[in-house]
Short mmCIF file of C-alpha atoms in Angstrom, two decimals:
data_model
loop_
_atom_site.label_atom_id
_atom_site.label_comp_id
_atom_site.label_asym_id
_atom_site.label_seq_id
_atom_site.Cartn_x
_atom_site.Cartn_y
_atom_site.Cartn_z
CA MET A 199 58.37 -5.11 -15.06
CA LEU A 200 55.98 -2.37 -16.62
CA LEU A 201 54.27 -3.83 -19.41
CA ALA A 202 52.89 -1.93 -22.29
CA VAL A 203 50.10 -3.65 -24.48
CA LEU A 204 48.71 -1.97 -27.38
CA LEU A 205 45.89 -2.99 -29.53
CA ALA A 206 43.82 -1.24 -32.50
CA GLY A 207 40.47 -0.60 -31.07
CA CYS A 208 38.78 0.35 -27.73
CA ALA A 209 40.03 0.23 -24.57
CA GLY A 210 39.49 -2.76 -22.32
CA PRO A 211 37.99 -2.06 -18.91
CA PRO A 212 40.97 -1.62 -16.47
CA GLY A 213 42.21 -4.57 -14.46
CA PRO A 214 42.33 -5.67 -11.06
CA PRO A 215 43.37 -3.59 -8.20
CA GLY A 216 46.93 -3.83 -7.46
CA ALA A 217 49.04 -2.62 -4.18
CA SER A 218 50.37 0.96 -4.19
CA VAL A 219 53.96 1.11 -5.60
CA GLN A 220 56.60 3.31 -3.79
CA ASP A 221 58.39 6.38 -5.37
CA PRO A 222 62.29 5.11 -5.74
CA ALA A 223 62.95 8.73 -5.25
CA THR A 224 61.30 9.76 -2.75
CA GLY A 225 60.78 6.61 -0.86
CA SER A 226 56.65 8.01 -1.09
CA ALA A 227 53.50 6.25 -2.99
CA PRO A 228 53.33 8.24 -6.38
CA GLY A 229 49.60 8.61 -5.74
CA SER A 230 46.43 6.31 -4.42
CA ASP A 231 46.20 4.81 -7.96
CA ALA A 232 45.52 0.93 -8.41
CA PHE A 233 47.31 -1.17 -11.23
CA PRO A 234 47.06 -2.20 -13.31
CA VAL A 235 45.88 0.82 -15.71
CA THR A 236 44.30 0.42 -18.85
CA ILE A 237 43.12 3.52 -21.27
CA ASP A 238 42.27 3.46 -24.57
CA ASN A 239 44.83 6.33 -26.31
CA CYS A 240 44.52 7.42 -30.18
CA GLY A 241 42.41 3.99 -30.78
CA VAL A 242 45.85 2.17 -28.92
CA GLU A 243 45.18 0.43 -25.88
CA VAL A 244 47.58 1.16 -23.10
CA THR A 245 48.60 -0.78 -20.16
CA VAL A 246 50.87 -0.25 -17.31
CA THR A 247 51.01 -3.00 -14.66
CA GLN A 248 52.84 -1.01 -12.17
CA ALA A 249 53.39 3.01 -11.76
CA PRO A 250 56.65 3.94 -14.03
CA THR A 251 60.08 4.67 -12.76
CA SER A 252 61.95 5.80 -16.14
CA ILE A 253 59.48 8.21 -18.20
CA VAL A 254 61.03 9.80 -21.29
CA THR A 255 59.04 12.86 -22.71
CA LEU A 256 59.55 13.54 -26.39
CA ASN A 257 58.97 17.19 -26.74
CA GLN A 258 57.81 20.31 -24.81
CA GLY A 259 54.45 19.92 -24.04
CA ALA A 260 54.77 16.36 -22.56
CA THR A 261 57.79 17.06 -20.36
CA GLU A 262 56.06 20.50 -19.23
CA GLN A 263 52.91 17.73 -18.56
CA ALA A 264 54.73 15.72 -16.61
CA LEU A 265 56.79 18.12 -14.48
CA GLY A 266 53.38 19.82 -14.09
CA LEU A 267 52.21 16.52 -12.19
CA GLY A 268 55.26 16.30 -9.91
CA LEU A 269 57.18 13.44 -11.95
CA ALA A 270 60.84 15.08 -12.38
CA ASN A 271 62.27 12.53 -10.00
CA ARG A 272 60.78 9.70 -12.44
CA MET A 273 61.67 10.93 -15.49
CA ALA A 274 64.88 9.47 -17.13
CA GLY A 275 65.04 11.87 -20.42
CA THR A 276 63.65 14.75 -22.09
CA ALA A 277 63.87 16.02 -25.36
CA TYR A 278 62.99 18.95 -28.25
CA LEU A 279 62.15 21.89 -27.07
CA ASP A 280 59.99 24.77 -28.54
CA ASP A 281 61.37 28.09 -26.37
CA GLU A 282 62.18 28.35 -22.83
CA VAL A 283 60.71 25.91 -20.04
CA ALA A 284 58.56 27.83 -17.76
CA ALA A 285 60.27 29.45 -14.90
CA ARG A 286 58.17 27.24 -12.50
CA PHE A 287 59.73 24.09 -14.08
CA ALA A 288 62.97 25.20 -14.49
CA ALA A 289 64.63 24.06 -11.57
CA ASP A 290 62.90 20.32 -11.58
CA TYR A 291 63.81 20.76 -15.42
CA ALA A 292 67.76 21.20 -14.96
CA ARG A 293 67.70 17.57 -12.92
CA VAL A 294 66.42 15.73 -15.95
CA PRO A 295 69.06 14.75 -18.25
CA VAL A 296 68.31 16.19 -22.32
CA LEU A 297 68.62 13.14 -25.00
CA SER A 298 69.03 15.59 -27.50
CA PRO A 299 67.58 19.66 -28.95
CA GLU A 300 65.00 17.84 -31.53
CA TYR A 301 63.88 14.53 -31.34
CA PRO A 302 66.44 11.51 -29.99
CA SER A 303 67.80 8.81 -32.38
CA LEU A 304 66.44 5.29 -31.48
CA GLU A 305 69.46 4.44 -29.85
CA GLN A 306 69.28 7.35 -27.62
CA PHE A 307 66.07 6.98 -26.43
CA LEU A 308 66.70 3.23 -25.35
CA ALA A 309 69.99 3.82 -23.50
CA ALA A 310 67.51 6.30 -21.50
CA GLY A 311 65.72 2.93 -20.71
CA PRO A 312 62.22 4.28 -20.56
CA ASP A 313 59.14 2.37 -19.38
CA LEU A 314 57.05 5.07 -20.45
CA ALA A 315 57.42 7.53 -23.17
CA LEU A 316 55.53 10.83 -23.64
CA THR A 317 54.39 13.08 -26.52
CA SER A 318 52.42 15.78 -27.85
CA TYR A 319 52.65 14.52 -31.51
CA GLU A 320 52.07 11.17 -33.04
CA SER A 321 54.65 11.39 -35.55
CA SER A 322 57.24 10.60 -32.49
CA PHE A 323 56.24 7.32 -33.17
CA THR A 324 57.05 6.55 -36.11
CA ASP A 325 60.50 4.50 -37.73
CA GLU A 326 61.94 7.90 -38.62
CA VAL A 327 62.28 8.60 -34.74
CA VAL A 328 62.25 6.20 -31.98
CA GLY A 329 59.75 3.47 -33.44
CA THR A 330 56.29 2.92 -33.86
CA ARG A 331 54.21 2.16 -30.64
CA GLU A 332 53.89 -1.72 -31.49
CA GLU A 333 57.84 -1.58 -31.96
CA LEU A 334 57.95 -0.10 -28.35
CA ALA A 335 55.11 -2.13 -26.61
CA SER A 336 57.28 -5.30 -27.58
CA ARG A 337 60.08 -3.36 -25.85
CA GLY A 338 57.85 -3.65 -22.68
CA ILE A 339 57.51 0.47 -23.07
CA ALA A 340 54.30 1.89 -22.90
CA THR A 341 53.59 5.01 -25.08
CA TYR A 342 50.78 7.88 -24.69
CA VAL A 343 49.80 10.67 -27.34
CA ASP A 344 48.27 13.51 -26.06
CA PRO A 345 44.45 12.90 -27.68
CA LEU A 346 44.48 16.65 -29.27
CA ASP A 347 46.85 15.21 -31.80
CA CYS A 348 44.60 11.96 -32.77
CA PRO A 349 42.11 12.26 -35.49
CA ARG A 350 38.91 13.61 -34.83
CA THR A 351 36.06 10.97 -34.82
CA PRO A 352 33.46 12.71 -37.57
CA GLY A 353 30.65 14.36 -35.56
CA ALA A 354 32.74 14.63 -32.49
CA ALA A 355 32.42 17.83 -30.98
CA GLU A 356 35.22 20.64 -31.09
CA PRO A 357 38.01 19.97 -28.76
CA GLY A 358 38.11 22.43 -25.44
CA PHE A 359 39.82 22.90 -22.61
CA GLU A 360 38.44 20.02 -20.93
CA ASP A 361 40.08 17.83 -23.29
CA VAL A 362 43.41 18.93 -22.43
CA TRP A 363 42.53 18.44 -18.38
CA SER A 364 41.50 15.14 -19.20
CA ALA A 365 44.70 13.98 -20.74
CA LEU A 366 46.74 15.24 -17.59
CA ARG A 367 43.96 13.01 -16.00
CA GLU A 368 44.94 10.07 -18.49
CA ILE A 369 48.48 10.73 -17.46
CA GLY A 370 48.31 11.00 -13.68
CA ARG A 371 46.21 7.80 -13.81
CA LEU A 372 48.96 6.09 -16.00
CA THR A 373 51.76 7.43 -13.64
CA GLY A 374 50.25 6.76 -10.24
CA ALA A 375 49.59 10.85 -10.06
CA SER A 376 46.12 11.03 -10.04
CA ALA A 377 45.80 13.34 -6.90
CA ALA A 378 48.32 15.71 -8.58
CA ALA A 379 46.50 15.38 -11.68
CA GLU A 380 43.01 16.68 -9.79
CA GLU A 381 44.68 19.51 -8.31
CA LEU A 382 46.40 20.99 -11.29
CA VAL A 383 42.88 20.66 -13.11
CA ALA A 384 41.12 22.40 -10.34
CA ALA A 385 43.53 25.06 -10.28
CA GLN A 386 43.64 25.54 -14.12
CA GLU A 387 39.72 25.96 -13.69
CA ALA A 388 40.36 28.45 -11.65
CA GLN A 389 42.67 30.17 -13.48
CA LEU A 390 40.38 29.48 -16.69
CA GLY A 391 37.36 31.30 -14.98
CA ALA A 392 39.33 34.52 -13.96
CA VAL A 393 40.04 35.56 -17.77
CA ASP A 394 38.81 38.53 -18.43
CA VAL A 395 37.09 37.81 -22.33
CA ALA A 396 35.63 41.13 -22.58
CA ALA A 397 37.64 42.01 -25.14
CA ALA A 398 37.79 38.69 -27.27
CA PRO A 399 33.77 38.47 -28.64
CA GLY A 400 33.92 38.98 -32.57
CA THR A 401 37.07 40.17 -32.60
CA THR A 402 38.60 38.17 -36.09
CA VAL A 403 41.79 36.65 -35.79
CA LEU A 404 45.03 34.93 -38.04
CA TRP A 405 46.96 32.63 -35.78
CA TYR A 406 49.95 32.92 -38.03
CA ASP A 407 52.24 30.19 -36.79
CA SER A 408 54.89 30.25 -39.20
CA GLY A 409 55.83 30.32 -43.32
CA GLU A 410 56.30 32.95 -45.66
CA ASP A 411 55.11 32.05 -49.11
CA THR A 412 52.31 29.77 -47.63
CA PRO A 413 50.92 30.93 -44.24
CA PHE A 414 50.90 27.79 -41.70
CA VAL A 415 47.91 28.52 -39.41
CA GLY A 416 46.23 27.89 -35.92
CA VAL A 417 42.86 25.95 -37.60
CA ALA A 418 40.39 24.26 -36.01
CA ASP A 419 41.22 21.23 -33.76
CA SER A 420 44.33 21.69 -30.99
CA GLY A 421 46.04 24.80 -28.60
CA PRO A 422 44.99 27.67 -30.97
CA ALA A 423 40.97 26.94 -31.65
CA ILE A 424 40.80 25.86 -27.76
CA ILE A 425 42.47 29.45 -26.84
CA LEU A 426 40.14 31.33 -29.47
CA ASP A 427 36.75 29.63 -29.00
CA ALA A 428 37.14 30.27 -24.68
CA LEU A 429 38.00 33.68 -25.97
CA GLY A 430 35.25 33.79 -28.22
CA ALA A 431 37.42 35.57 -30.92
CA ASP A 432 36.68 34.31 -34.59
CA ASN A 433 39.42 32.54 -36.25
CA VAL A 434 40.28 33.32 -40.22
CA PHE A 435 41.33 30.05 -40.50
CA GLY A 436 38.58 28.07 -38.65
CA HIS A 437 36.88 26.33 -41.21
CA LEU A 438 39.44 24.21 -41.83
CA ASP A 439 40.54 20.48 -40.09
CA GLY A 440 43.15 19.73 -38.22
CA GLY A 441 45.15 21.48 -35.67
CA TRP A 442 47.65 23.55 -37.61
CA ALA A 443 47.17 23.73 -41.71
CA ASP A 444 48.89 25.40 -44.90
CA GLY A 445 46.51 28.53 -44.94
CA SER A 446 46.42 31.35 -47.54
CA TRP A 447 47.36 34.66 -47.93
CA GLU A 448 44.78 35.45 -50.44
CA THR A 449 42.22 34.56 -47.37
CA VAL A 450 43.94 36.89 -45.06
CA LEU A 451 44.11 39.66 -47.59
CA GLU A 452 39.88 39.08 -47.60
CA ALA A 453 39.08 38.58 -43.82
CA ASP A 454 41.44 42.08 -43.01
CA PRO A 455 41.81 40.54 -39.44
CA ASP A 456 41.43 42.83 -36.80
CA VAL A 457 44.41 40.71 -34.71
CA ILE A 458 47.18 38.92 -35.66
CA VAL A 459 48.24 36.07 -32.75
CA LEU A 460 52.00 35.30 -33.03
CA PRO A 461 53.40 32.09 -31.54
CA ASP A 462 57.26 32.99 -30.45
CA ALA A 463 59.12 29.41 -31.29
CA LEU A 464 63.03 29.03 -31.34
CA TRP A 465 62.51 28.14 -34.99
CA SER A 466 60.07 30.84 -35.72
CA THR A 467 60.08 33.74 -33.80
CA ALA A 468 57.55 36.58 -33.39
CA GLU A 469 60.28 39.01 -34.33
CA ASP A 470 60.75 37.37 -37.68
CA LYS A 471 57.08 37.38 -38.74
CA ILE A 472 56.28 40.73 -37.65
CA ASP A 473 59.81 41.68 -40.49
CA TYR A 474 57.85 39.54 -42.40
CA LEU A 475 54.77 40.88 -42.64
CA GLU A 476 55.96 44.36 -42.41
CA GLN A 477 57.88 44.08 -45.07
CA ASP A 478 55.97 42.72 -47.98
CA PRO A 479 54.38 45.19 -49.93
CA VAL A 480 50.62 43.55 -50.03
CA LEU A 481 50.55 42.13 -46.24
CA ARG A 482 51.90 45.31 -44.73
CA GLU A 483 48.38 47.08 -45.77
CA LEU A 484 46.54 44.53 -43.67
CA THR A 485 44.99 46.93 -40.88
CA ALA A 486 46.39 44.84 -38.10
CA VAL A 487 50.10 45.12 -39.57
CA ARG A 488 49.53 48.50 -39.98
CA GLU A 489 48.11 49.43 -36.28
CA GLU A 490 50.51 46.67 -35.02
CA ARG A 491 48.05 44.94 -33.68
CA TYR A 492 49.94 42.06 -32.88
CA VAL A 493 49.49 39.19 -29.81
CA VAL A 494 52.97 37.45 -29.05
CA VAL A 495 52.77 34.23 -27.12
CA PRO A 496 55.21 31.66 -26.88
CA PHE A 497 54.86 28.22 -28.97
CA SER A 498 54.80 26.28 -26.10
CA GLU A 499 51.21 28.32 -24.64
CA THR A 500 49.70 27.33 -27.74
CA THR A 501 49.95 23.62 -28.02
CA PRO A 502 48.54 20.55 -26.04
CA GLY A 503 49.59 20.99 -22.41
CA VAL A 504 49.81 22.14 -19.25
CA ARG A 505 50.81 25.56 -20.22
CA LEU A 506 47.62 25.99 -22.67
CA VAL A 507 45.68 28.00 -19.64
CA ASP A 508 48.50 30.24 -19.87
CA GLY A 509 48.25 30.94 -23.32
CA ALA A 510 44.58 32.21 -23.57
CA VAL A 511 45.03 34.19 -19.97
CA HIS A 512 48.22 36.05 -22.29
CA VAL A 513 46.16 36.51 -25.57
CA ALA A 514 43.25 37.72 -23.37
CA GLU A 515 45.67 40.32 -21.54
CA GLN A 516 46.79 41.80 -24.87
CA LEU A 517 43.70 41.82 -26.83
CA ALA A 518 42.74 43.83 -23.33
CA ASP A 519 45.26 46.06 -24.21
CA LEU A 520 44.77 46.93 -27.67
CA ASP A 521 41.75 48.29 -26.94
CA LEU A 522 39.58 46.98 -29.63
CA ALA A 523 36.01 47.95 -28.28
CA ASP A 524 36.00 50.39 -31.34
CA VAL A 525 37.54 48.38 -33.89
CA GLY A 526 34.88 47.28 -37.19
CA ARG A 527 34.95 43.30 -36.64
CA GLY A 528 35.72 41.23 -39.62
CA VAL A 529 34.06 38.51 -41.01
CA GLY A 530 36.28 35.72 -39.43
CA SER A 531 35.20 32.07 -40.08
CA ARG A 532 34.15 30.94 -36.70
#
């Protein structure tokens, strides 16, 4: 049985090595990892005693992390898409049951028989969704939250792609897929290293996620900040803590950003946001709106997960296409 042990506080050391585990779907070993494995995840100690065989992912970021590690044969269910699954994962995704278009109910979740649940957001593990981590542990279900959604320790370094890759390695350890994780991280390091950032340094950017009366924006601690920092761009709201937060149009107007990044999600499309900006009598006077300096990326390339590097590539490519060499730089906060 897969045992989940969750205790607040620091993680203990990994348990003693165990025998290799065979993948029930393929008959091959999931990886070279030894079990049990114990990690500290957002202040919660998580232990798995053997390679999970019934993994449930609760949103797209976690789903694509699992698919990227080659775990499709051991996935019992997925939920909550933000946009289309990446083409490279589509065939494997089609083989995994979809429990719900958004978060599953507790009944739907338990019916899948999970022994490990993965999510990008702590909000998945609440009484309103599938239950708390402690409750799930009591049912023998291990849980993992992407650490980029965990509260940042005061004084800790701002997050970067190393944190994205650390999460992949941790999921690899928990699932017996460490070799696949290392291969994926190496590929992403090379992908990021090849990004042309010549157009980005000093460019002021509004990362406009959603909202009209009050803009919901990318701030200091999650995917948007990681991308903009890697490219050397200045985030208008980079002084605010958290991953995303309510900003203000007054701050946007004062900064008059060079570029507006528009995540494209099923529930807040880039087209809808552009329409709002261009029809508002005040916001349409922003330089980026007048000159249509928009960068559009799938929402799933802006959140913690395996596609964040793709987001950096696509933002960099579109900034280069905007030919910003002669643009006067704004007064971004980062």
